[in-house]
Amino acid sequence: MGRAPCCDKTKVKRGPWSPEEDAALKHYMHNNGTGGNWIALPHKAGLNRCGKSCRLRWLNYLRPDIKHGGFTEEEDNVIWTLYSNIGSRWSVIASQLPGRTDNDVKNYWNTKLKKKLLARSTNSNETTDNSTTTDHLNLTRFSSPLINPKAENSDQGNSAYCDHSTNSDTLPYLMNVNCVQSFDLKHPTSQLSYSSNPVEVSDFGTNGNTGSSISSTSSSSTLAMENCTSFASWAGTGNVNIEDGILLDLGFDSSNDTFLSGFGF
DNA sequence: AAGGAAAACAACCGCCTCTGG
DNA sequence: GCCAGAGGCGGTTGTTTTCCT
């Protein structure tokens, strides 16, 4: 059983794209767009390729607004921060990095950032005094603005409270936390000044059973986490949206191990 | 200079979601 | 409401390039 393949793989070309194929696809897209149908596109464009392959090639490589080249430190920070919050939702993360594709971000994470993190983890384990390890390649730098230790003294009924002590072997965003995180991706108060396109994530599931809806056009954004009374929100207006306090204790300052174990190390 | 290892990148696979009939 | 097809996504694999010995 199973779903029928989108094309006959024995009859379409596979593997690396030739410059001629790239040119044909570019030319067709320039003149016609997708026409709302990727499956039919290869035939119309005179390409002996699977429609999905064409789509991938266009989105990941040929699109005119694609940014090629190395990632900046700022982009690193955005990726790390979002990964720590939402996990491997590469398309969501990529949407916050203009010109970057989900494939780009995913590859970059798998080949570089993960190793950087691992290296830092090793270094930090060799250091007994965590308070002196301030140069954790932005691990500390990007996380610290989101952490408000004083919040633990806040009214828990208002959800200005974080508790990740009960579930330390999971990703921070999966923890049974009870907190609110508000930060602004546009302004330096949160050091996430890169983004220009807030994302809205509602009904954000953590167990795979729930759906999610994401809008990159909304003016405000909310990240709700299941199994906890928490959500993160940031305003598109340019102001930090402090609703019940600014915090999301990712665990960096108190225990890097907690954080790192969430990444599967 | 050659060969092997590691890193980086591109592409594919299969599942899930969405949408139109 | 159901179903089939198309799009989208994340994980994985394959290929190429770079680095090291």
mmCIF file of C-alpha atoms in Angstrom, chain A residues 20-201:
data_model
loop_
_atom_site.group_PDB
_atom_site.id
_atom_site.type_symbol
_atom_site.label_atom_id
_atom_site.label_comp_id
_atom_site.label_asym_id
_atom_site.label_seq_id
_atom_site.Cartn_x
_atom_site.Cartn_y
_atom_site.Cartn_z
ATOM 1 C CA GLU A 20 20.928 24.064 -18.791
ATOM 2 C CA GLU A 21 18.217 22.688 -16.527
ATOM 3 C CA ASP A 22 18.668 25.576 -14.139
ATOM 4 C CA ALA A 23 18.351 28.029 -16.996
ATOM 5 C CA ALA A 24 15.228 26.319 -18.306
ATOM 6 C CA LEU A 25 13.581 26.365 -14.915
ATOM 7 C CA LYS A 26 14.566 29.965 -14.287
ATOM 8 C CA HIS A 27 13.283 31.001 -17.671
ATOM 9 C CA TYR A 28 10.005 29.239 -17.182
ATOM 10 C CA MET A 29 9.499 30.621 -13.693
ATOM 11 C CA HIS A 30 10.322 34.098 -14.886
ATOM 12 C CA ASN A 31 7.727 33.939 -17.618
ATOM 13 C CA ASN A 32 5.013 31.839 -16.033
ATOM 14 C CA GLY A 33 5.578 31.285 -12.360
ATOM 15 C CA THR A 34 4.576 27.941 -10.956
ATOM 16 C CA GLY A 35 1.164 28.167 -12.528
ATOM 17 C CA GLY A 36 -0.079 26.776 -9.276
ATOM 18 C CA ASN A 37 1.019 23.299 -10.129
ATOM 19 C CA TRP A 38 4.526 22.016 -9.554
ATOM 20 C CA ILE A 39 3.686 18.548 -10.768
ATOM 21 C CA ALA A 40 2.770 19.788 -14.223
ATOM 22 C CA LEU A 41 5.546 22.345 -14.360
ATOM 23 C CA PRO A 42 8.435 20.126 -15.530
ATOM 24 C CA HIS A 43 6.529 19.038 -18.610
ATOM 25 C CA LYS A 44 5.547 22.597 -19.460
ATOM 26 C CA ALA A 45 9.080 23.812 -18.892
ATOM 27 C CA GLY A 46 10.564 21.048 -20.974
ATOM 28 C CA LEU A 47 12.317 19.489 -18.031
ATOM 29 C CA ASN A 48 12.614 15.782 -17.464
ATOM 30 C CA ARG A 49 12.417 16.195 -13.710
ATOM 31 C CA CYS A 50 10.051 15.410 -10.904
ATOM 32 C CA GLY A 51 7.863 18.346 -9.950
ATOM 33 C CA LYS A 52 9.011 18.144 -6.389
ATOM 34 C CA SER A 53 12.593 18.258 -7.532
ATOM 35 C CA CYS A 54 11.854 21.415 -9.517
ATOM 36 C CA ARG A 55 10.174 22.998 -6.556
ATOM 37 C CA LEU A 56 13.114 22.191 -4.294
ATOM 38 C CA ARG A 57 15.635 23.433 -6.803
ATOM 39 C CA TRP A 58 13.780 26.691 -7.239
ATOM 40 C CA LEU A 59 13.121 27.330 -3.579
ATOM 41 C CA ASN A 60 16.535 26.348 -2.313
ATOM 42 C CA TYR A 61 18.810 27.553 -5.035
ATOM 43 C CA LEU A 62 17.419 29.415 -8.010
ATOM 44 C CA ARG A 63 15.063 31.866 -6.357
ATOM 45 C CA PRO A 64 16.415 35.364 -6.956
ATOM 46 C CA ASP A 65 16.216 36.437 -3.310
ATOM 47 C CA ILE A 66 18.281 33.552 -2.039
ATOM 48 C CA LYS A 67 21.272 34.601 0.004
ATOM 49 C CA HIS A 68 24.324 32.467 -0.606
ATOM 50 C CA GLY A 69 27.380 32.462 1.565
ATOM 51 C CA GLY A 70 28.228 32.133 5.220
ATOM 52 C CA PHE A 71 25.935 32.854 8.086
ATOM 53 C CA THR A 72 26.573 35.873 10.246
ATOM 54 C CA GLU A 73 26.923 35.745 13.992
ATOM 55 C CA GLU A 74 23.602 37.510 14.227
ATOM 56 C CA GLU A 75 21.975 34.798 12.187
ATOM 57 C CA ASP A 76 23.616 32.200 14.426
ATOM 58 C CA ASN A 77 21.968 33.808 17.397
ATOM 59 C CA VAL A 78 18.575 33.827 15.789
ATOM 60 C CA ILE A 79 18.868 30.177 14.857
ATOM 61 C CA TRP A 80 20.001 29.173 18.305
ATOM 62 C CA THR A 81 17.329 31.135 20.032
ATOM 63 C CA LEU A 82 14.525 29.891 17.857
ATOM 64 C CA TYR A 83 15.788 26.329 17.942
ATOM 65 C CA SER A 84 15.822 26.451 21.703
ATOM 66 C CA ASN A 85 12.235 27.644 21.648
ATOM 67 C CA ILE A 86 10.585 25.680 18.901
ATOM 68 C CA GLY A 87 12.989 22.919 17.975
ATOM 69 C CA SER A 88 13.702 21.787 14.468
ATOM 70 C CA ARG A 89 11.023 23.824 12.772
ATOM 71 C CA TRP A 90 13.425 24.825 10.075
ATOM 72 C CA SER A 91 10.892 26.542 7.889
ATOM 73 C CA VAL A 92 9.820 28.739 10.780
ATOM 74 C CA ILE A 93 13.398 29.541 11.668
ATOM 75 C CA ALA A 94 14.255 30.230 8.047
ATOM 76 C CA SER A 95 11.322 32.591 7.760
ATOM 77 C CA GLN A 96 13.082 34.797 10.278
ATOM 78 C CA LEU A 97 16.234 34.885 8.201
ATOM 79 C CA PRO A 98 15.610 36.726 4.941
ATOM 80 C CA GLY A 99 17.205 35.005 2.000
ATOM 81 C CA ARG A 100 17.821 31.781 3.865
ATOM 82 C CA THR A 101 16.001 28.556 3.180
ATOM 83 C CA ASP A 102 14.966 25.867 5.571
ATOM 84 C CA ASN A 103 17.407 23.528 3.895
ATOM 85 C CA ASP A 104 20.183 26.052 4.378
ATOM 86 C CA VAL A 105 19.426 26.508 8.019
ATOM 87 C CA LYS A 106 19.060 22.800 8.582
ATOM 88 C CA ASN A 107 22.366 22.010 6.912
ATOM 89 C CA TYR A 108 24.081 24.824 8.743
ATOM 90 C CA TRP A 109 22.766 23.603 12.038
ATOM 91 C CA ASN A 110 23.745 20.007 11.406
ATOM 92 C CA THR A 111 27.207 20.762 10.109
ATOM 93 C CA LYS A 112 28.296 23.715 12.181
ATOM 94 C CA LEU A 113 26.124 25.042 14.945
ATOM 95 C CA LYS A 114 25.504 21.705 16.580
ATOM 96 C CA LYS A 115 29.218 21.071 16.702
ATOM 97 C CA LYS A 116 29.891 24.529 18.036
ATOM 98 C CA LEU A 117 27.449 23.870 20.783
ATOM 99 C CA LEU A 118 28.997 20.529 21.500
ATOM 100 C CA ALA A 119 32.433 22.098 21.653
ATOM 101 C CA ARG A 120 31.208 24.727 24.041
ATOM 102 C CA SER A 121 29.576 22.066 26.107
ATOM 103 C CA THR A 122 32.847 20.218 26.381
ATOM 104 C CA ASN A 123 34.630 23.385 27.361
ATOM 105 C CA SER A 124 32.070 24.236 29.958
ATOM 106 C CA ASN A 125 32.261 20.797 31.491
ATOM 107 C CA GLU A 126 35.958 21.298 31.921
ATOM 108 C CA THR A 127 35.301 24.474 33.791
ATOM 109 C CA THR A 128 33.980 24.110 37.272
ATOM 110 C CA ASP A 129 33.027 27.715 37.720
ATOM 111 C CA ASN A 130 30.173 28.393 35.349
ATOM 112 C CA SER A 131 30.032 32.032 36.222
ATOM 113 C CA THR A 132 33.354 32.589 34.538
ATOM 114 C CA THR A 133 32.384 31.011 31.267
ATOM 115 C CA THR A 134 30.876 34.082 29.756
ATOM 116 C CA ASP A 135 32.241 33.588 26.301
ATOM 117 C CA HIS A 136 30.055 30.722 25.307
ATOM 118 C CA LEU A 137 29.865 32.013 21.802
ATOM 119 C CA ASN A 138 26.616 33.796 22.427
ATOM 120 C CA LEU A 139 25.153 30.914 24.289
ATOM 121 C CA THR A 140 25.095 33.183 27.246
ATOM 122 C CA ARG A 141 24.840 36.336 25.263
ATOM 123 C CA PHE A 142 21.730 35.475 23.403
ATOM 124 C CA SER A 143 19.968 33.841 26.237
ATOM 125 C CA SER A 144 20.560 36.227 29.039
ATOM 126 C CA PRO A 145 18.141 38.924 27.938
ATOM 127 C CA LEU A 146 15.342 36.411 28.061
ATOM 128 C CA ILE A 147 16.028 35.376 31.555
ATOM 129 C CA ASN A 148 14.560 37.173 34.465
ATOM 130 C CA PRO A 149 15.505 35.416 37.657
ATOM 131 C CA LYS A 150 13.391 37.814 39.638
ATOM 132 C CA ALA A 151 10.338 36.382 37.983
ATOM 133 C CA GLU A 152 10.428 33.453 40.307
ATOM 134 C CA ASN A 153 9.274 35.856 42.935
ATOM 135 C CA SER A 154 6.376 36.915 40.844
ATOM 136 C CA ASP A 155 2.815 35.915 41.155
ATOM 137 C CA GLN A 156 2.634 32.446 39.721
ATOM 138 C CA GLY A 157 -1.014 32.962 39.035
ATOM 139 C CA ASN A 158 -0.017 35.448 36.425
ATOM 140 C CA SER A 159 2.244 32.858 34.906
ATOM 141 C CA ALA A 160 5.329 34.938 35.445
ATOM 142 C CA TYR A 161 7.106 31.908 36.650
ATOM 143 C CA CYS A 162 9.374 29.282 35.244
ATOM 144 C CA ASP A 163 9.929 25.854 36.546
ATOM 145 C CA HIS A 164 12.059 23.524 34.523
ATOM 146 C CA SER A 165 13.231 21.541 37.475
ATOM 147 C CA THR A 166 10.699 18.802 36.960
ATOM 148 C CA ASN A 167 11.767 17.735 33.550
ATOM 149 C CA SER A 168 15.398 18.418 33.034
ATOM 150 C CA ASP A 169 16.055 15.900 30.310
ATOM 151 C CA THR A 170 14.018 17.498 27.620
ATOM 152 C CA LEU A 171 14.276 20.519 25.495
ATOM 153 C CA PRO A 172 13.505 23.670 27.345
ATOM 154 C CA TYR A 173 10.470 24.299 25.242
ATOM 155 C CA LEU A 174 9.146 20.905 26.074
ATOM 156 C CA MET A 175 9.482 21.395 29.728
ATOM 157 C CA ASN A 176 6.566 21.539 32.010
ATOM 158 C CA VAL A 177 7.029 25.191 32.441
ATOM 159 C CA ASN A 178 4.653 27.792 33.590
ATOM 160 C CA CYS A 179 5.872 30.985 32.173
ATOM 161 C CA VAL A 180 5.463 33.759 29.728
ATOM 162 C CA GLN A 181 8.133 34.911 27.401
ATOM 163 C CA SER A 182 7.833 38.156 25.599
ATOM 164 C CA PHE A 183 10.502 39.506 23.387
ATOM 165 C CA ASP A 184 10.857 41.646 20.383
ATOM 166 C CA LEU A 185 12.607 40.261 17.398
ATOM 167 C CA LYS A 186 13.065 43.692 15.971
ATOM 168 C CA HIS A 187 14.782 45.485 18.755
ATOM 169 C CA PRO A 188 18.010 45.023 20.584
ATOM 170 C CA THR A 189 16.446 44.711 23.984
ATOM 171 C CA SER A 190 16.264 41.038 23.301
ATOM 172 C CA GLN A 191 19.324 40.959 21.040
ATOM 173 C CA LEU A 192 17.137 39.434 18.396
ATOM 174 C CA SER A 193 17.234 42.441 16.226
ATOM 175 C CA TYR A 194 17.580 40.621 12.978
ATOM 176 C CA SER A 195 14.071 39.683 12.188
ATOM 177 C CA SER A 196 11.717 41.832 10.253
ATOM 178 C CA ASN A 197 8.975 39.342 9.884
ATOM 179 C CA PRO A 198 7.315 38.150 13.036
ATOM 180 C CA VAL A 199 5.935 34.681 13.082
ATOM 181 C CA GLU A 200 2.777 33.631 14.691
ATOM 182 C CA VAL A 201 2.537 30.181 16.045
#
